[in-house]
PDB file of C-alpha atoms and ligand atoms in Angstrom:
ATOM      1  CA  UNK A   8      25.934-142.865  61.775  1.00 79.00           C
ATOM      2  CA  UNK A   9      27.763-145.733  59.939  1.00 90.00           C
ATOM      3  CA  UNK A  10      29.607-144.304  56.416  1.00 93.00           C
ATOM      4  CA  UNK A  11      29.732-146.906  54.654  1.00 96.00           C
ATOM      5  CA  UNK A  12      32.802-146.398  52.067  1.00 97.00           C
ATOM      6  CA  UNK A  13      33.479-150.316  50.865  1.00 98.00           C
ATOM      7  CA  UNK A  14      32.184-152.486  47.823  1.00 98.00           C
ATOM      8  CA  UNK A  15      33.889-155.885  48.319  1.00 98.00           C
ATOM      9  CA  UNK A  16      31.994-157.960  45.160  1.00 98.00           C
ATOM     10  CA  UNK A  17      32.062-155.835  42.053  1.00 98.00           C
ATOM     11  CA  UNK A  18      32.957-157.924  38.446  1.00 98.00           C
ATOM     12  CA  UNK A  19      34.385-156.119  35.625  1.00 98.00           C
ATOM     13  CA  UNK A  20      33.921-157.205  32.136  1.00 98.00           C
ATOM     14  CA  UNK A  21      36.733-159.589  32.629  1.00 98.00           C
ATOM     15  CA  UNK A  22      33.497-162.328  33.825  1.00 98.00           C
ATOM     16  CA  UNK A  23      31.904-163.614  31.142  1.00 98.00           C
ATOM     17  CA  UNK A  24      28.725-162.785  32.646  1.00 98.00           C
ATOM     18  CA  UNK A  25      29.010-159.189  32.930  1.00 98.00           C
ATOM     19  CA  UNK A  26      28.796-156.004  30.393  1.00 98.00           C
ATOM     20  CA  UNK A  27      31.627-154.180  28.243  1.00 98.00           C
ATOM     21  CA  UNK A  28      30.439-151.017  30.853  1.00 98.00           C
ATOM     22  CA  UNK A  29      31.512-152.702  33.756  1.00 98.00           C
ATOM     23  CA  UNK A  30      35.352-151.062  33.390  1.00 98.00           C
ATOM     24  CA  UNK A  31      37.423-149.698  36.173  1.00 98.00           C
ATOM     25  CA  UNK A  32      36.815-146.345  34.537  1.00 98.00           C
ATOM     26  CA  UNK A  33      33.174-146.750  35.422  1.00 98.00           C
ATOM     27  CA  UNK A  34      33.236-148.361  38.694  1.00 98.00           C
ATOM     28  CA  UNK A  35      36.015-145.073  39.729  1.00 98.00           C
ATOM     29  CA  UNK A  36      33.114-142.556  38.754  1.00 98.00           C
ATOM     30  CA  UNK A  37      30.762-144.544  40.427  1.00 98.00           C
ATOM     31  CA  UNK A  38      32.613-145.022  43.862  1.00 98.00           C
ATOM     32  CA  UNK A  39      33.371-140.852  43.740  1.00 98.00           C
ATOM     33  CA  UNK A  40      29.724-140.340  43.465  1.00 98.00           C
ATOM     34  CA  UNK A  41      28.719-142.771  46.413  1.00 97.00           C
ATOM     35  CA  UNK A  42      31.278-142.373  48.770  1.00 97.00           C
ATOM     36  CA  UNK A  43      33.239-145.533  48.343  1.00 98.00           C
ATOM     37  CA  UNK A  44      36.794-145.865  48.523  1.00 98.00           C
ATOM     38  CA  UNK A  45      37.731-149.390  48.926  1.00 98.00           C
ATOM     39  CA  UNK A  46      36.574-151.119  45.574  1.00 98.00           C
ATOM     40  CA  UNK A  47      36.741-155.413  45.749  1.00 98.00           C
ATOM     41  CA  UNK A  48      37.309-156.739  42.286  1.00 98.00           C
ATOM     42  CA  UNK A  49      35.375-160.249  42.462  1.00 98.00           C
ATOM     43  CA  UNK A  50      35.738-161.267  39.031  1.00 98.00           C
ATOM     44  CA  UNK A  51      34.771-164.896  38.775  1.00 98.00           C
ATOM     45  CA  UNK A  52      37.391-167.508  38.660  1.00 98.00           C
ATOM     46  CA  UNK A  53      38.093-171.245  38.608  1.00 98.00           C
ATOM     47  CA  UNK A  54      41.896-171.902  39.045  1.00 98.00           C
ATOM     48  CA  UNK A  55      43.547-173.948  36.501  1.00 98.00           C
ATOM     49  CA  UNK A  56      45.241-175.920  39.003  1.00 98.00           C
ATOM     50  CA  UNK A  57      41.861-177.498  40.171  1.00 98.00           C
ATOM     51  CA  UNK A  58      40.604-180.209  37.809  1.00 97.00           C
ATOM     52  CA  UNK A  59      36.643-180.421  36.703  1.00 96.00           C
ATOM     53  CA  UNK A  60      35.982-176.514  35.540  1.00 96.00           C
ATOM     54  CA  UNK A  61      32.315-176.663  34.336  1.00 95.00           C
ATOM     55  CA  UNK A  62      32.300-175.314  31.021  1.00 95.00           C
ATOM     56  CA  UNK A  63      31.413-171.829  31.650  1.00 96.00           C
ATOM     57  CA  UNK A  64      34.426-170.865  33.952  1.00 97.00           C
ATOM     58  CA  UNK A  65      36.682-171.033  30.720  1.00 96.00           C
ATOM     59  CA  UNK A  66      38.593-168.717  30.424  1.00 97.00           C
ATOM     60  CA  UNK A  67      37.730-167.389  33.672  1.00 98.00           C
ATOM     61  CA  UNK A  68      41.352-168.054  35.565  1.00 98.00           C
ATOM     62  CA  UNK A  69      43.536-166.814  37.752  1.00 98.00           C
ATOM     63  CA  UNK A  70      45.510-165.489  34.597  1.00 98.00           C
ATOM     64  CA  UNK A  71      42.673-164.067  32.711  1.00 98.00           C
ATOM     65  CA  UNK A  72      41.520-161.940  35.622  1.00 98.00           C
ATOM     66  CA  UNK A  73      44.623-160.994  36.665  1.00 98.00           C
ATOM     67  CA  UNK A  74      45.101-158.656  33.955  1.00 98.00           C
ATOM     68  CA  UNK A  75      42.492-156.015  35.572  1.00 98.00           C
ATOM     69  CA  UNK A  76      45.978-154.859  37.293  1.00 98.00           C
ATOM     70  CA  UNK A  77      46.870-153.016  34.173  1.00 98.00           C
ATOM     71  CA  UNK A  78      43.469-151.592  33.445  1.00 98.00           C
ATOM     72  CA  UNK A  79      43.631-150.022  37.243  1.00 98.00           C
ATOM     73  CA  UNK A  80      47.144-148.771  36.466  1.00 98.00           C
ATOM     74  CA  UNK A  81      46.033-147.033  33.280  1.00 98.00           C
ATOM     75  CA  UNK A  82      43.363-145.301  35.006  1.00 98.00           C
ATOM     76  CA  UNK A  83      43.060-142.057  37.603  1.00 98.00           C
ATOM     77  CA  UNK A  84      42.019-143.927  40.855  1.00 98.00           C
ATOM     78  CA  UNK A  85      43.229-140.907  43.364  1.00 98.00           C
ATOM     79  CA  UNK A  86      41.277-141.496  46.806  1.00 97.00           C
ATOM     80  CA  UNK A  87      39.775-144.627  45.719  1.00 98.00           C
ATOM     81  CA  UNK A  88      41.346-148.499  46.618  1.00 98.00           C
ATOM     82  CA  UNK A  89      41.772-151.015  45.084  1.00 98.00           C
ATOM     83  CA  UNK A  90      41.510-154.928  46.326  1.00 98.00           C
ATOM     84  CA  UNK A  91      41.878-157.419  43.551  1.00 98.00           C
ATOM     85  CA  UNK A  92      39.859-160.835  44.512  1.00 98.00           C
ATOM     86  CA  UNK A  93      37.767-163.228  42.872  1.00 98.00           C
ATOM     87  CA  UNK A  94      34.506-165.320  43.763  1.00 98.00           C
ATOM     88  CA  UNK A  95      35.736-168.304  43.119  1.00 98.00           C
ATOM     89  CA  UNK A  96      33.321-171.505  42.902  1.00 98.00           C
ATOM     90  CA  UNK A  97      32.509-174.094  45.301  1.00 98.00           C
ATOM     91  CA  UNK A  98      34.068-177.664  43.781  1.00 98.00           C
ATOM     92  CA  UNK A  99      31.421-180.241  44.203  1.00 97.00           C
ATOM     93  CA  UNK A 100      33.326-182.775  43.073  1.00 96.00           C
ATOM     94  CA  UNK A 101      36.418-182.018  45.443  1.00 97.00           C
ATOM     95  CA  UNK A 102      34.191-181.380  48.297  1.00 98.00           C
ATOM     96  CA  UNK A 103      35.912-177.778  49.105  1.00 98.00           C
ATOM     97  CA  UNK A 104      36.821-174.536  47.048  1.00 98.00           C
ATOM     98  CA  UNK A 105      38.484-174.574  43.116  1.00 98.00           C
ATOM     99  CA  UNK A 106      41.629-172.731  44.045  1.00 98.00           C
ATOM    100  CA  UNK A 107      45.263-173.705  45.073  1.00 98.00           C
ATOM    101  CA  UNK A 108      46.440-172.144  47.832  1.00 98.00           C
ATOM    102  CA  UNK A 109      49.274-170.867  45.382  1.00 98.00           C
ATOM    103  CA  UNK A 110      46.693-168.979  44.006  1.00 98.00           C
ATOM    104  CA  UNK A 111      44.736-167.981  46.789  1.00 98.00           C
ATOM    105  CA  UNK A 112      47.888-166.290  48.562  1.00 98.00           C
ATOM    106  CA  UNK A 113      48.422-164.039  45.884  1.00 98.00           C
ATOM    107  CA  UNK A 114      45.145-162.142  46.075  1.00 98.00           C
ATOM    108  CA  UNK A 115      43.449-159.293  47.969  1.00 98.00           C
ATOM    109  CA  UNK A 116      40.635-160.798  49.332  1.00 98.00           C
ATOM    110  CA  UNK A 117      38.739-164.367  48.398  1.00 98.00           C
ATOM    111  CA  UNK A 118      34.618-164.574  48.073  1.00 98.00           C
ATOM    112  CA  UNK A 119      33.435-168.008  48.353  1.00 98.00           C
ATOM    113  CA  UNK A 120      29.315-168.893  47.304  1.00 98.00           C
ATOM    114  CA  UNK A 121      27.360-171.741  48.549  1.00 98.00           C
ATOM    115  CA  UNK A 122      24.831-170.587  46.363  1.00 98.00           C
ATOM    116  CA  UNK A 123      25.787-170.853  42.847  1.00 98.00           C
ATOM    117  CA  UNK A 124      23.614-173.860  42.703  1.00 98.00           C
ATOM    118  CA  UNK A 125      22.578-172.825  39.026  1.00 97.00           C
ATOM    119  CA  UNK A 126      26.518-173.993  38.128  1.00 96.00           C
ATOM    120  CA  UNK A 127      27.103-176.685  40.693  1.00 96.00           C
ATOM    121  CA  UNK A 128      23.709-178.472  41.496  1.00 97.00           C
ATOM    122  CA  UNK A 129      22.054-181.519  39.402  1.00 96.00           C
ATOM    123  CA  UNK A 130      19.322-180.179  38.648  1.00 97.00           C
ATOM    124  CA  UNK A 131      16.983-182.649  40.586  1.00 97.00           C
ATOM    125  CA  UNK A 132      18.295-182.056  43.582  1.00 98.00           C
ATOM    126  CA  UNK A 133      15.731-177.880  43.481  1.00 98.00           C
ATOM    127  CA  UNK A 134      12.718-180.631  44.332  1.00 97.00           C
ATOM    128  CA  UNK A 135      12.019-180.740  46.901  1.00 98.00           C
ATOM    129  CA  UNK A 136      13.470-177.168  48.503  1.00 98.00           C
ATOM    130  CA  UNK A 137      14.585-178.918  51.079  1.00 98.00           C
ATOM    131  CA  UNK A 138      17.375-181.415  49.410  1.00 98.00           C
ATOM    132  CA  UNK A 139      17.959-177.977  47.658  1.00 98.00           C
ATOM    133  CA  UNK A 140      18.673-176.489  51.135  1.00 98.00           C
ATOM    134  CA  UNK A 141      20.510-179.366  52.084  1.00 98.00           C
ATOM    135  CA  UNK A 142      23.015-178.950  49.263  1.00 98.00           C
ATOM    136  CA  UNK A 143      23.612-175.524  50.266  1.00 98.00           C
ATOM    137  CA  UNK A 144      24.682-176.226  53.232  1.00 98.00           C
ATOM    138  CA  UNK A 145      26.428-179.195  52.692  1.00 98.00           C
ATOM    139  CA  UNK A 146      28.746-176.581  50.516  1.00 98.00           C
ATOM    140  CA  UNK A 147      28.384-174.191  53.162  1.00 99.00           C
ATOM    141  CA  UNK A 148      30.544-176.292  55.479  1.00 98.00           C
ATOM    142  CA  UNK A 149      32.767-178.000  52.685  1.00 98.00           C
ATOM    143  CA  UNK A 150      33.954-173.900  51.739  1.00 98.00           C
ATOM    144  CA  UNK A 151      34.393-173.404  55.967  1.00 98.00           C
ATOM    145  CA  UNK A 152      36.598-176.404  56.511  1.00 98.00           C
ATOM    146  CA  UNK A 153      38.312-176.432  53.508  1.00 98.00           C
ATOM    147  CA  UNK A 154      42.181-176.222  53.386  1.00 97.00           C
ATOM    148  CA  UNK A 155      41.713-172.635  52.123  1.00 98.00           C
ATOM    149  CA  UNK A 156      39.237-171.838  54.273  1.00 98.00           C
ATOM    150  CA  UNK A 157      41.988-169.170  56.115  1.00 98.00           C
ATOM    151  CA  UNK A 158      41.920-167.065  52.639  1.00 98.00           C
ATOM    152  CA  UNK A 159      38.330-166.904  52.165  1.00 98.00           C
ATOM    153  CA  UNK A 160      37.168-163.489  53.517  1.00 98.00           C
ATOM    154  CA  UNK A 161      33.371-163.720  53.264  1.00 98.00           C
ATOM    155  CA  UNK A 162      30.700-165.852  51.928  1.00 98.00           C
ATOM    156  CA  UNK A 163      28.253-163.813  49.121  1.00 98.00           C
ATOM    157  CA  UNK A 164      24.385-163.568  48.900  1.00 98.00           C
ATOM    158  CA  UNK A 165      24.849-166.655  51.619  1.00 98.00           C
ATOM    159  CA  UNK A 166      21.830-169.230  50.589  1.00 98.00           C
ATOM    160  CA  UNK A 167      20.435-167.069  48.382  1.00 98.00           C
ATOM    161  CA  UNK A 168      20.394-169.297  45.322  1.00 98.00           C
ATOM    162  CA  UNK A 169      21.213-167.060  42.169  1.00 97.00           C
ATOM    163  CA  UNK A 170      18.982-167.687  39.174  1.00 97.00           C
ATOM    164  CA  UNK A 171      16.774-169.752  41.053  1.00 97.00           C
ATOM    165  CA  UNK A 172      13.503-171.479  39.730  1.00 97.00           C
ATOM    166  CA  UNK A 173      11.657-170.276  42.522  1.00 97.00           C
ATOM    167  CA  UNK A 174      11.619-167.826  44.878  1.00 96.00           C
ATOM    168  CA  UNK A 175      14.992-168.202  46.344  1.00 96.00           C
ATOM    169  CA  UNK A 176      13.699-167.233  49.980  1.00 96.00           C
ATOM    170  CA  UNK A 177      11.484-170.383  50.324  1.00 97.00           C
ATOM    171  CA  UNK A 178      14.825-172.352  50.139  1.00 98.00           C
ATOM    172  CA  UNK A 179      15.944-170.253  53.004  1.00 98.00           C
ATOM    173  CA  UNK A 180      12.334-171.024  54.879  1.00 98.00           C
ATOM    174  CA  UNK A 181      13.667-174.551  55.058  1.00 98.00           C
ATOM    175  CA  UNK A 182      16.729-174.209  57.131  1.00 98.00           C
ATOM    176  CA  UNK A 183      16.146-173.942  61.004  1.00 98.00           C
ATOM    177  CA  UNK A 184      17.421-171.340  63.109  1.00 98.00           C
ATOM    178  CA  UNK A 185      19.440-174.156  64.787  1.00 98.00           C
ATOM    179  CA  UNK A 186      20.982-175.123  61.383  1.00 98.00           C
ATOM    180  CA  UNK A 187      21.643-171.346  60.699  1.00 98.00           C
ATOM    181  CA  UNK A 188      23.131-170.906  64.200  1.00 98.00           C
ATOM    182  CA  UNK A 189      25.693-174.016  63.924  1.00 98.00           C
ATOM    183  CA  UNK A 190      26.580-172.622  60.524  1.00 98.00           C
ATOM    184  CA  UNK A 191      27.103-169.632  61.351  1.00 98.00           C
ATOM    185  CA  UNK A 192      28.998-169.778  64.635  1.00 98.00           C
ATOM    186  CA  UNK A 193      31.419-171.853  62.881  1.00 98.00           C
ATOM    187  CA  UNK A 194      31.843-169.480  60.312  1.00 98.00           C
ATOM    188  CA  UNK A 195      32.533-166.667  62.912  1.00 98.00           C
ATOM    189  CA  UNK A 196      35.075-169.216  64.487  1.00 98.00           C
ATOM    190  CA  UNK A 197      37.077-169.164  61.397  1.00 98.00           C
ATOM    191  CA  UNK A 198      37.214-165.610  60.676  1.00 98.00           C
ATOM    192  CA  UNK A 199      34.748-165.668  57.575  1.00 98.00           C
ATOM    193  CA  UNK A 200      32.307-162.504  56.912  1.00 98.00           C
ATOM    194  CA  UNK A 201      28.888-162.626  55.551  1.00 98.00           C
ATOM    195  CA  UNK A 202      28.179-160.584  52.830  1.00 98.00           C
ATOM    196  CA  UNK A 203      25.069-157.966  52.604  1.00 98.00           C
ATOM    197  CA  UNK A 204      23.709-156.965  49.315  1.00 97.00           C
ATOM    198  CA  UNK A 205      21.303-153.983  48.902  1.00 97.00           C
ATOM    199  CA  UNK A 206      19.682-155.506  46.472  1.00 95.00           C
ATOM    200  CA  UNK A 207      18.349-157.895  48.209  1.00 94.00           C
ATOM    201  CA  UNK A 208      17.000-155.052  50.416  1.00 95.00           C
ATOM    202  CA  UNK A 209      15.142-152.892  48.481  1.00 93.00           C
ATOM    203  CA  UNK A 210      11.422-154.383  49.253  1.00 91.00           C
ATOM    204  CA  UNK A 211       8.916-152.202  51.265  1.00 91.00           C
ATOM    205  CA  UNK A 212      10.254-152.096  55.194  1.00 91.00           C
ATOM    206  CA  UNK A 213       7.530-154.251  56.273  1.00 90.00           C
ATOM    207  CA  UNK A 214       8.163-157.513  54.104  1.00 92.00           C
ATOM    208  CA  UNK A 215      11.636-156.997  54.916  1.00 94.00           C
ATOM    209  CA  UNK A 216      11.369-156.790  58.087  1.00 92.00           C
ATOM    210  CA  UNK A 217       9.075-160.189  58.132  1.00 93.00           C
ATOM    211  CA  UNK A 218      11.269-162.117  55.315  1.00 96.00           C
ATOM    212  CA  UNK A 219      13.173-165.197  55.547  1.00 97.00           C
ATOM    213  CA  UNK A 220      16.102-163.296  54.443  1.00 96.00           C
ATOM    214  CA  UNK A 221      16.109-161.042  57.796  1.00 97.00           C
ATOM    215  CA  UNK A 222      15.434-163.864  59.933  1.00 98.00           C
ATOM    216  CA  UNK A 223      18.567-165.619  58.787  1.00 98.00           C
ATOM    217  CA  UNK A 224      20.789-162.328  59.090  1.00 98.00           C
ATOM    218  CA  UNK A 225      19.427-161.673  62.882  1.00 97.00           C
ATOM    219  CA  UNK A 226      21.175-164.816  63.390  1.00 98.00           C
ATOM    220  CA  UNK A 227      24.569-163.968  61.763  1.00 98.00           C
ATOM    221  CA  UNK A 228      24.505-161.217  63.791  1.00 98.00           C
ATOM    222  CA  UNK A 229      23.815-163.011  66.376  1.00 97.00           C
ATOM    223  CA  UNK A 230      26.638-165.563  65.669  1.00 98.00           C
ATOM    224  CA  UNK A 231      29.563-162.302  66.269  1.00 97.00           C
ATOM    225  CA  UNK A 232      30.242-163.069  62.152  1.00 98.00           C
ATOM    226  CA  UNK A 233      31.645-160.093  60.465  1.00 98.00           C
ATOM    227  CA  UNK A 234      29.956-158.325  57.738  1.00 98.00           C
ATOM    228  CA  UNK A 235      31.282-156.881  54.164  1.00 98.00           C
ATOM    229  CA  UNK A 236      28.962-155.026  51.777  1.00 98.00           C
ATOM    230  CA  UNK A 237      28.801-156.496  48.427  1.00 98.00           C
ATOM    231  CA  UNK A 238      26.589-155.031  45.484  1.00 98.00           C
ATOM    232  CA  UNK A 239      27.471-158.142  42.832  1.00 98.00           C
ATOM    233  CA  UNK A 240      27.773-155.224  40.532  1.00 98.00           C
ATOM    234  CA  UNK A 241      28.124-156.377  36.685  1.00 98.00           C
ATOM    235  CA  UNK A 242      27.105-153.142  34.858  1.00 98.00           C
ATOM    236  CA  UNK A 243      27.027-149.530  35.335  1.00 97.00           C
ATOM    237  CA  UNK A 244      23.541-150.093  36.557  1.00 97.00           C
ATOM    238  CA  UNK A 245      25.022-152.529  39.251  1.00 97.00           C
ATOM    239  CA  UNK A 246      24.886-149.663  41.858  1.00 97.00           C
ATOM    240  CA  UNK A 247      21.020-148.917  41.416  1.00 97.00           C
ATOM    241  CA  UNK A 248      20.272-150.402  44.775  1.00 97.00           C
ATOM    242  CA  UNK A 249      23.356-148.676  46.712  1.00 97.00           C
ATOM    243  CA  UNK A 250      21.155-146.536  49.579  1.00 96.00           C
ATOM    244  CA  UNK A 251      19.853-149.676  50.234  1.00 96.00           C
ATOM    245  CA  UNK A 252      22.645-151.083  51.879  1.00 96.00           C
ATOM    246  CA  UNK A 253      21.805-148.022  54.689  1.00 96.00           C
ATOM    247  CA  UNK A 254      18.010-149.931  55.113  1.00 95.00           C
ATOM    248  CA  UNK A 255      20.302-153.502  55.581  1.00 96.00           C
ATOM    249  CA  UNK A 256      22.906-151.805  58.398  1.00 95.00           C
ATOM    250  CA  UNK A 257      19.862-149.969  60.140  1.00 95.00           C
ATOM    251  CA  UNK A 258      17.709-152.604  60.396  1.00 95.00           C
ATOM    252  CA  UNK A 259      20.710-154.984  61.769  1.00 96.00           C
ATOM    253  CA  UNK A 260      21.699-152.082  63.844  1.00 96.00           C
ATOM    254  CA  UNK A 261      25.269-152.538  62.463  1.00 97.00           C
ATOM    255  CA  UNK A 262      28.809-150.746  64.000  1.00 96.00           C
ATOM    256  CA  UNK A 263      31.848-150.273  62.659  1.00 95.00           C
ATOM    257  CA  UNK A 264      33.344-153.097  64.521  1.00 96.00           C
ATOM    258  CA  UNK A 265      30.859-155.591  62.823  1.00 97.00           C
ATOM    259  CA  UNK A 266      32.071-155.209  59.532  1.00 98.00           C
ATOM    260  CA  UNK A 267      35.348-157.490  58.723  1.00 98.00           C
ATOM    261  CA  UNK A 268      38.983-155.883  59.441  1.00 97.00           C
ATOM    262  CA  UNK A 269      39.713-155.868  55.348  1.00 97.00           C
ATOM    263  CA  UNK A 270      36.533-153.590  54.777  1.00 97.00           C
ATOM    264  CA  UNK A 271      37.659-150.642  56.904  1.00 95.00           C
ATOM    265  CA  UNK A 272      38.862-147.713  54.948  1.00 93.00           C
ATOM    266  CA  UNK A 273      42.691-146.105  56.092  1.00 77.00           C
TER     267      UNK A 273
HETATM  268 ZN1   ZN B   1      27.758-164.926  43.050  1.00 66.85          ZN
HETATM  269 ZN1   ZN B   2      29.193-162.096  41.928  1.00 66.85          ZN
END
């Protein structure tokens, strides 16, 4: 049976949209207590260097969450790793991800979403689900063929629109398999992981087993994309739905091998 020891999308209190008891103190107990030793720091970031920041991502830079280094130094982390990243933003505007590659080369591991369509959408564009849909994968493919697209490591809660109007799974109902299959192959061409969050497996088997969010991981998995496991942790609560990521891996019948070469544990 798979251990699964990583976390590759935890924030600490260094994004603005996260709580004072997301520390690396914290997130240290919490990995002893679960197993994990490889801890991803995906703070959220929008790089200076990349013009058209909406509002919010101030002062969410590569400078701001860089300073979690000395917070990890200053704290007891024997046995547990490490990786400082961000999730940086998909940039509308430039058609492609809102970091330099200066940037980009100096961190751990890179998350890339094409569903923060709460931050990058207009707003007319959730009616009908469809032209929502569309947009995500329209950013889908701008993030895989962008000229970072060799740093990003994985793409989280893939078209799963966060803080959606509706439910966020009848966006996914209108994406073919076809669609999902071109997407996806290409994203296994270029190295890129999908992510797998617990919490968006903690229904009853059954309606799991039937969702729209299943049918579109068969198909990753189907692709040959690598995994990572990402909780999108923001509290001390953030690890609530943890066994869950078991019912995600058993249910995909997931090896070792099908999680991405930065996840494995030395
Ligand atoms: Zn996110
Ligand atoms: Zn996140």
């Amino acid at each position: 049976m798979l251990k699964l020891e990583h976390d590759f999308h935890v924030h600490t209190h260094l994004s603005s949209c996260a709580k004072d008891s997301a520390t690396i103190e914290h997130y240290v107990a919490k990995a002893r207590e679960l197993g994990i030793r490889k801890l991803g720091l995906a703070d959220h970031m929008w790089d200076s260097a990349v013009s058209g920041a909406p509002k919010w991502y101030v002062p969410q830079n590569f400078e701001h969450i860089s300073t979690i280094r000395e917070e990890i130094a200053a704290t007891e982390h024997e046995g547990i790793e490490f990786l400082v990243g961000c999730e940086c933003e998909y940039d509308r505007i430039h058609e492609g991800v809102a970091i330099s590659e200066a940037v980009a080369e100096q961190l751990d591991f890179l998350i890339v979403p094409n569903s923060h369509t709460h931050i990058t959408m207009p707003k007319d564009l959730y009616e009908p689900h469809r032209a929502h849909a569309e947009y995500m994968l329209k950013a889908f493919y701008d993030i895989i063929n962008s000229p970072v697209a060799k740093y990003v490591t994985a793409i989280p809660h893939p078209f799963m629109a966060v803080c959606c109007p509706y439910p966020n799974a009848q966006a996914i109902a209108e994406i073919t398999d076809d669609e999902f299959k071109r997407c996806f192959d290409a994203a296994a061409n270029k190295g890129i992981a999908m992510e797998i969050n617990p919490n968006h497996f903690r229904h009853p088997l059954p309606a799991i087993y039937e969702s729209q969010i299943m049918r579109m991981y068969r198909i990753i998995r189907e692709s040959g994309c690598k995994f990572t496991l990402g909780t999108d942790s923001h509290s001390d609560t953030g690890h609530d739905q943890w066994r869950n990521a078991y019912v995600a891996i058993g249910l995909l019948g997931l090896k070792e091998d099908d999680f991405h070469p930065l996840t494995r544990v030395r």
